[in-house]
């Protein structure tokens, strides 16, 4: 199996966590004899958080490294550029981190998209009585996902309105103008669609200007369960809300505690981060799927087995149940998201997994 991850660049902290989870899972699988007696080899390439390198890496993994599947890759901005190539080669992509659903037979999403997490946050703000919502989003796929969430979910909460909708440039540390414009509109809550670095800077500036309301970012941007955003934000991170695609913070969840016992022994950076749990869970779900396939590891059987999960889901406990089904919508295999809060120097569950209001899931 192969993956492309941002091991360097502005998203390196999250990339290191994602890498850790893959390695921890592969080591555990191989210590148990692999999958149906086959050892697992993970080839992980660095893309530096650059969309073009994401595409190049996927092509290399399939064409040169001859991987069976792309598992738990990151790069929501670059991965869509690989969809056509994957279709041509019939190579599965299992559990990409946070892209929009391409409704493509080769691609399986295992957790709530950024848009779904933002929708859950909008519902949460409404339940907390927020009337005036400020939005700060990057001019990339993160911002596009936030716009989709706003367009979908805001009509369901007519008592709440977007009073400021600011855009920042990808890779830029200049966020003061956006923060000033949002603060001028006196919001009750703020939704961020930014990377880790920008989210930390925005948190600092919001708190410095006296904003005490809730601030939310999806799991990737918030680094939920880990330090990638809250550490550079310092004291400004108190009360910060992060989306949960996986149960990154529980201390009474046996599946999470099993991962944590392995992650604490990991010889590398970010082993115990939320990103690590996420990719660990995705690899273990991949292993369960391949195990169910038996001796027939053809891509046709991969599709049949995966699309049969709607009636026989993969239940890991650390992430929502994986219930893939047939296209056009069945490859979004989990739509529930939770919310965690950073308080007193640690992440705690604020709201358990649930689907966006009105989604029928």
Short mmCIF file of C-alpha atoms in Angstrom, two decimals:
data_model
loop_
_atom_site.label_atom_id
_atom_site.label_comp_id
_atom_site.label_asym_id
_atom_site.label_seq_id
_atom_site.Cartn_x
_atom_site.Cartn_y
_atom_site.Cartn_z
CA UNK A 1 0.00 0.00 0.00
CA UNK A 2 1.13 3.55 -0.58
CA UNK A 3 0.42 7.05 0.69
CA UNK A 4 1.47 10.61 -0.04
CA UNK A 5 1.75 12.88 3.01
CA UNK A 6 3.02 16.40 3.84
CA UNK A 7 6.08 15.33 5.83
CA UNK A 8 7.69 18.72 5.16
CA UNK A 9 6.23 22.17 4.54
CA UNK A 10 3.57 24.11 6.42
CA UNK A 11 1.53 20.99 7.25
CA UNK A 12 4.48 18.85 8.37
CA UNK A 13 3.21 18.40 11.92
CA UNK A 14 -0.04 16.86 10.73
CA UNK A 15 1.84 14.84 8.11
CA UNK A 16 4.10 13.35 10.77
CA UNK A 17 1.04 12.28 12.76
CA UNK A 18 -0.59 10.74 9.71
CA UNK A 19 2.64 8.87 8.94
CA UNK A 20 2.85 7.64 12.52
CA UNK A 21 -0.63 6.11 12.41
CA UNK A 22 0.12 4.21 9.21
CA UNK A 23 3.39 2.85 10.56
CA UNK A 24 1.86 1.85 13.90
CA UNK A 25 -0.94 -0.03 12.14
CA UNK A 26 1.37 -1.78 9.69
CA UNK A 27 3.71 -2.86 12.50
CA UNK A 28 0.77 -4.27 14.45
CA UNK A 29 -0.62 -6.11 11.42
CA UNK A 30 2.73 -7.63 10.55
CA UNK A 31 3.35 -8.68 14.15
CA UNK A 32 0.15 -10.71 13.82
CA UNK A 33 1.20 -12.30 10.53
CA UNK A 34 -0.13 -9.68 8.11
CA UNK A 35 -3.45 -9.86 6.30
CA UNK A 36 -4.53 -13.42 5.44
CA UNK A 37 -0.89 -14.42 5.77
CA UNK A 38 0.44 -11.62 3.55
CA UNK A 39 2.83 -9.11 5.10
CA UNK A 40 2.05 -5.44 4.56
CA UNK A 41 4.54 -2.93 3.15
CA UNK A 42 3.72 0.78 3.37
CA UNK A 43 5.49 3.10 0.93
CA UNK A 44 5.07 6.70 2.10
CA UNK A 45 6.19 9.63 -0.04
CA UNK A 46 6.58 13.27 1.01
CA UNK A 47 4.66 15.86 -1.02
CA UNK A 48 5.63 18.95 0.99
CA UNK A 49 1.94 20.04 1.06
CA UNK A 50 2.23 20.86 -2.65
CA UNK A 51 -0.67 19.78 -4.93
CA UNK A 52 1.56 19.00 -7.92
CA UNK A 53 3.73 16.69 -5.82
CA UNK A 54 0.63 14.90 -4.51
CA UNK A 55 -0.28 14.03 -8.10
CA UNK A 56 3.29 13.03 -8.97
CA UNK A 57 3.54 10.82 -5.90
CA UNK A 58 0.31 8.98 -6.61
CA UNK A 59 1.46 8.31 -10.17
CA UNK A 60 4.79 7.01 -8.90
CA UNK A 61 3.18 4.77 -6.29
CA UNK A 62 0.91 3.15 -8.86
CA UNK A 63 3.17 3.05 -11.91
CA UNK A 64 6.60 2.46 -10.38
CA UNK A 65 6.07 1.11 -6.86
CA UNK A 66 3.16 -1.09 -8.03
CA UNK A 67 1.12 -0.60 -4.86
CA UNK A 68 -2.13 -2.51 -4.53
CA UNK A 69 -3.99 0.51 -3.12
CA UNK A 70 -3.45 4.08 -1.98
CA UNK A 71 -4.37 4.09 1.72
CA UNK A 72 -4.89 7.12 3.97
CA UNK A 73 -3.19 9.75 1.78
CA UNK A 74 -3.47 13.46 2.57
CA UNK A 75 -3.62 16.51 0.34
CA UNK A 76 -7.21 17.59 -0.19
CA UNK A 77 -5.99 20.20 -2.67
CA UNK A 78 -3.94 17.78 -4.77
CA UNK A 79 -5.85 14.50 -4.56
CA UNK A 80 -8.64 15.53 -6.99
CA UNK A 81 -5.92 15.81 -9.63
CA UNK A 82 -5.40 12.04 -9.31
CA UNK A 83 -8.99 10.92 -9.85
CA UNK A 84 -8.68 10.37 -13.60
CA UNK A 85 -5.39 8.51 -13.24
CA UNK A 86 -6.85 6.22 -10.57
CA UNK A 87 -9.84 5.49 -12.81
CA UNK A 88 -7.57 4.57 -15.69
CA UNK A 89 -5.60 2.16 -13.51
CA UNK A 90 -8.56 0.90 -11.41
CA UNK A 91 -6.47 1.51 -8.28
CA UNK A 92 -8.49 1.93 -5.06
CA UNK A 93 -7.92 4.95 -2.83
CA UNK A 94 -9.08 4.02 0.65
CA UNK A 95 -9.56 6.74 3.24
CA UNK A 96 -8.11 9.91 1.70
CA UNK A 97 -7.93 12.67 4.31
CA UNK A 98 -10.70 15.25 3.86
CA UNK A 99 -11.28 15.71 0.10
CA UNK A 100 -14.76 16.29 -1.26
CA UNK A 101 -16.57 13.18 -2.47
CA UNK A 102 -15.79 12.65 -6.19
CA UNK A 103 -18.47 9.93 -6.41
CA UNK A 104 -15.94 7.74 -8.18
CA UNK A 105 -15.73 3.96 -7.98
CA UNK A 106 -12.04 3.92 -6.96
CA UNK A 107 -12.36 6.40 -4.06
CA UNK A 108 -13.75 5.61 -0.60
CA UNK A 109 -14.12 8.29 2.09
CA UNK A 110 -14.03 6.89 5.63
CA UNK A 111 -14.92 9.93 7.66
CA UNK A 112 -16.83 13.15 7.57
CA UNK A 113 -15.55 15.54 4.93
CA UNK A 114 -14.46 19.03 5.90
CA UNK A 115 -17.84 20.27 4.69
CA UNK A 116 -19.72 17.78 6.87
CA UNK A 117 -17.64 18.73 9.91
CA UNK A 118 -18.40 22.39 9.25
CA UNK A 119 -22.10 21.57 8.94
CA UNK A 120 -22.03 19.84 12.32
CA UNK A 121 -20.30 22.91 13.77
CA UNK A 122 -22.94 25.24 12.32
CA UNK A 123 -25.63 23.10 13.97
CA UNK A 124 -23.67 23.27 17.24
CA UNK A 125 -23.41 27.07 17.07
CA UNK A 126 -27.16 27.29 16.48
CA UNK A 127 -27.91 25.05 19.48
CA UNK A 128 -25.70 27.29 21.60
CA UNK A 129 -27.75 30.31 20.59
CA UNK A 130 -25.32 31.98 18.19
CA UNK A 131 -27.03 34.51 15.91
CA UNK A 132 -24.06 36.14 14.18
CA UNK A 133 -21.47 33.92 12.51
CA UNK A 134 -18.06 35.07 11.30
CA UNK A 135 -16.18 32.99 8.73
CA UNK A 136 -12.48 33.05 7.78
CA UNK A 137 -11.46 30.66 5.00
CA UNK A 138 -8.49 30.09 2.72
CA UNK A 139 -8.71 30.54 -1.03
CA UNK A 140 -8.33 26.81 -1.68
CA UNK A 141 -10.20 23.54 -1.19
CA UNK A 142 -10.59 24.26 2.51
CA UNK A 143 -12.50 27.42 1.70
CA UNK A 144 -14.58 25.67 -0.95
CA UNK A 145 -15.65 23.05 1.59
CA UNK A 146 -16.65 25.75 4.07
CA UNK A 147 -18.73 27.51 1.42
CA UNK A 148 -20.51 24.25 0.63
CA UNK A 149 -21.26 23.77 4.32
CA UNK A 150 -22.61 27.30 4.67
CA UNK A 151 -24.77 27.01 1.56
CA UNK A 152 -26.17 23.69 2.78
CA UNK A 153 -26.62 24.27 6.49
CA UNK A 154 -27.33 27.96 7.07
CA UNK A 155 -30.84 27.79 5.53
CA UNK A 156 -31.71 25.28 8.26
CA UNK A 157 -31.01 27.92 10.92
CA UNK A 158 -32.90 31.05 9.87
CA UNK A 159 -32.17 32.75 13.19
CA UNK A 160 -28.43 32.75 12.44
CA UNK A 161 -26.73 34.82 9.75
CA UNK A 162 -23.21 35.11 8.35
CA UNK A 163 -22.13 38.65 9.24
CA UNK A 164 -18.55 38.38 7.90
CA UNK A 165 -17.07 36.04 5.31
CA UNK A 166 -13.35 36.72 4.90
CA UNK A 167 -10.75 35.00 2.68
CA UNK A 168 -7.02 34.56 3.30
CA UNK A 169 -4.33 33.47 0.86
CA UNK A 170 -2.95 29.94 1.00
CA UNK A 171 0.47 29.82 2.63
CA UNK A 172 0.30 33.41 3.84
CA UNK A 173 0.70 34.41 7.48
CA UNK A 174 -1.14 37.68 6.88
CA UNK A 175 -4.48 37.14 8.62
CA UNK A 176 -4.90 40.43 10.50
CA UNK A 177 -7.10 42.06 7.88
CA UNK A 178 -9.52 39.15 7.91
CA UNK A 179 -9.60 39.08 11.72
CA UNK A 180 -10.20 42.85 11.92
CA UNK A 181 -13.05 42.67 9.43
CA UNK A 182 -14.69 39.81 11.30
CA UNK A 183 -14.34 41.50 14.68
CA UNK A 184 -15.88 44.69 13.29
CA UNK A 185 -19.12 42.75 12.75
CA UNK A 186 -19.31 41.54 16.37
CA UNK A 187 -19.88 37.81 15.74
CA UNK A 188 -21.12 35.35 18.36
CA UNK A 189 -19.09 32.48 16.86
CA UNK A 190 -16.34 32.02 14.28
CA UNK A 191 -15.87 29.22 11.74
CA UNK A 192 -12.33 28.68 10.42
CA UNK A 193 -11.40 26.88 7.20
CA UNK A 194 -7.63 27.32 7.41
CA UNK A 195 -4.45 25.28 7.81
CA UNK A 196 -2.84 24.68 11.22
CA UNK A 197 -0.51 27.66 11.10
CA UNK A 198 -3.17 30.15 10.05
CA UNK A 199 -5.69 28.77 12.56
CA UNK A 200 -3.21 29.35 15.40
CA UNK A 201 -2.46 32.90 14.23
CA UNK A 202 -6.16 33.73 13.90
CA UNK A 203 -6.90 32.33 17.36
CA UNK A 204 -4.21 34.53 18.85
CA UNK A 205 -5.51 37.65 17.14
CA UNK A 206 -9.16 36.95 17.94
CA UNK A 207 -8.40 36.48 21.63
CA UNK A 208 -6.08 39.50 21.68
CA UNK A 209 -9.00 41.61 20.46
CA UNK A 210 -11.22 40.29 23.23
CA UNK A 211 -13.29 37.70 21.38
CA UNK A 212 -14.49 35.07 23.87
CA UNK A 213 -17.02 33.18 21.74
CA UNK A 214 -16.60 29.69 20.27
CA UNK A 215 -14.13 29.19 17.42
CA UNK A 216 -14.28 25.98 15.36
CA UNK A 217 -12.02 24.34 12.77
CA UNK A 218 -12.27 20.89 11.20
CA UNK A 219 -10.04 18.07 12.45
CA UNK A 220 -7.27 18.78 9.96
CA UNK A 221 -7.12 22.50 10.72
CA UNK A 222 -7.60 22.11 14.47
CA UNK A 223 -5.23 19.18 14.84
CA UNK A 224 -7.86 17.73 17.15
CA UNK A 225 -6.36 15.51 19.80
CA UNK A 226 -2.84 16.82 19.23
CA UNK A 227 -0.70 19.97 19.55
CA UNK A 228 -0.29 21.07 15.92
CA UNK A 229 -2.59 24.10 16.27
CA UNK A 230 -3.09 24.58 20.00
CA UNK A 231 0.63 24.57 20.86
CA UNK A 232 1.55 27.55 18.65
CA UNK A 233 -1.70 29.28 19.68
CA UNK A 234 -0.69 29.08 23.35
CA UNK A 235 -3.17 30.51 25.84
CA UNK A 236 -5.40 31.62 22.98
CA UNK A 237 -6.30 27.97 22.34
CA UNK A 238 -8.36 27.71 25.53
CA UNK A 239 -11.92 26.79 24.51
CA UNK A 240 -10.97 26.08 20.88
CA UNK A 241 -13.31 23.62 19.15
CA UNK A 242 -12.06 20.97 16.72
CA UNK A 243 -13.95 18.55 14.52
CA UNK A 244 -13.56 14.85 15.27
CA UNK A 245 -13.41 12.45 12.35
CA UNK A 246 -12.08 9.91 14.84
CA UNK A 247 -12.43 9.67 18.61
CA UNK A 248 -9.13 11.37 19.28
CA UNK A 249 -9.53 12.17 22.94
CA UNK A 250 -11.51 9.53 24.86
CA UNK A 251 -9.90 7.82 27.83
CA UNK A 252 -12.67 5.21 28.26
CA UNK A 253 -12.87 3.88 24.68
CA UNK A 254 -11.09 0.47 24.50
CA UNK A 255 -10.25 0.89 20.81
CA UNK A 256 -8.67 4.28 21.42
CA UNK A 257 -6.77 3.06 24.47
CA UNK A 258 -5.39 0.11 22.48
CA UNK A 259 -4.07 2.50 19.84
CA UNK A 260 -2.70 4.81 22.53
CA UNK A 261 -0.75 1.97 24.15
CA UNK A 262 0.94 1.34 20.79
CA UNK A 263 1.36 5.02 19.95
CA UNK A 264 3.19 5.74 23.19
CA UNK A 265 5.91 3.31 22.08
CA UNK A 266 6.24 4.80 18.61
CA UNK A 267 9.75 6.02 17.82
CA UNK A 268 8.89 9.18 15.92
CA UNK A 269 7.07 12.48 16.05
CA UNK A 270 3.33 12.94 16.63
CA UNK A 271 2.69 9.28 17.41
CA UNK A 272 -0.08 10.06 19.90
CA UNK A 273 -1.74 12.81 17.88
CA UNK A 274 -5.29 12.68 16.56
CA UNK A 275 -3.90 12.40 13.05
CA UNK A 276 -2.14 9.20 14.08
CA UNK A 277 -5.34 7.62 15.38
CA UNK A 278 -7.13 8.59 12.19
CA UNK A 279 -4.74 6.88 9.77
CA UNK A 280 -4.22 3.96 12.17
CA UNK A 281 -7.97 3.38 12.04
CA UNK A 282 -8.09 3.69 8.27
CA UNK A 283 -5.32 1.13 7.78
CA UNK A 284 -6.96 -1.28 10.21
CA UNK A 285 -10.26 -0.88 8.35
CA UNK A 286 -8.42 -1.56 5.08
CA UNK A 287 -6.96 -4.72 6.62
CA UNK A 288 -10.40 -5.87 7.72
CA UNK A 289 -11.81 -5.26 4.24
CA UNK A 290 -9.01 -7.22 2.54
CA UNK A 291 -9.41 -9.99 5.11
CA UNK A 292 -13.06 -10.28 4.17
CA UNK A 293 -12.06 -10.56 0.50
CA UNK A 294 -10.28 -13.86 1.14
CA UNK A 295 -8.11 -15.19 -1.68
CA UNK A 296 -9.81 -13.10 -4.38
CA UNK A 297 -7.95 -9.79 -4.20
CA UNK A 298 -9.12 -8.59 -7.60
CA UNK A 299 -10.26 -5.00 -7.81
CA UNK A 300 -13.71 -6.21 -8.83
CA UNK A 301 -13.97 -8.10 -5.53
CA UNK A 302 -12.55 -5.10 -3.66
CA UNK A 303 -15.47 -3.04 -5.00
CA UNK A 304 -18.06 -5.73 -4.25
CA UNK A 305 -16.82 -6.24 -0.72
CA UNK A 306 -16.52 -2.52 0.04
CA UNK A 307 -19.96 -1.69 -1.34
CA UNK A 308 -21.39 -4.52 0.77
CA UNK A 309 -20.40 -2.76 3.97
CA UNK A 310 -23.75 -0.96 4.00
CA UNK A 311 -25.32 -4.16 5.33
CA UNK A 312 -22.27 -5.47 7.20
CA UNK A 313 -20.27 -2.44 8.40
CA UNK A 314 -16.73 -2.40 9.72
CA UNK A 315 -16.95 -1.44 13.39
CA UNK A 316 -13.70 -0.27 14.94
CA UNK A 317 -14.96 1.95 17.74
CA UNK A 318 -12.35 4.65 17.16
CA UNK A 319 -14.19 6.06 14.12
CA UNK A 320 -17.84 5.99 13.03
CA UNK A 321 -18.97 2.67 11.54
CA UNK A 322 -17.82 2.25 7.93
CA UNK A 323 -20.91 1.60 5.82
CA UNK A 324 -19.93 1.99 2.18
CA UNK A 325 -22.55 1.24 -0.46
CA UNK A 326 -23.06 1.59 -4.20
CA UNK A 327 -22.54 4.85 -6.04
CA UNK A 328 -23.49 7.64 -6.51
CA UNK A 329 -23.41 8.43 -2.77
CA UNK A 330 -22.29 5.16 -1.19
CA UNK A 331 -18.57 5.84 -1.22
CA UNK A 332 -18.98 8.49 1.46
CA UNK A 333 -18.84 5.70 4.01
CA UNK A 334 -19.27 7.73 7.21
CA UNK A 335 -20.91 11.12 7.57
CA UNK A 336 -20.95 11.59 11.31
CA UNK A 337 -18.53 13.95 13.04
CA UNK A 338 -17.91 14.85 16.65
CA UNK A 339 -16.63 18.00 18.32
CA UNK A 340 -13.83 18.24 20.87
CA UNK A 341 -12.86 21.22 23.04
CA UNK A 342 -9.37 22.19 24.12
CA UNK A 343 -9.62 23.13 27.76
CA UNK A 344 -7.18 23.13 30.66
CA UNK A 345 -4.37 21.95 28.41
CA UNK A 346 -6.14 18.89 27.00
CA UNK A 347 -8.78 17.88 24.47
CA UNK A 348 -12.13 16.62 25.79
CA UNK A 349 -15.22 15.41 23.94
CA UNK A 350 -17.70 18.29 23.61
CA UNK A 351 -20.23 16.55 21.37
CA UNK A 352 -20.25 12.87 20.27
CA UNK A 353 -20.43 11.69 16.68
CA UNK A 354 -23.57 12.85 14.89
CA UNK A 355 -24.64 13.66 11.36
CA UNK A 356 -25.48 17.20 10.17
CA UNK A 357 -29.05 18.23 10.91
CA UNK A 358 -31.39 17.28 8.10
CA UNK A 359 -28.98 14.86 6.43
CA UNK A 360 -31.11 11.85 7.27
CA UNK A 361 -28.04 9.86 8.33
#
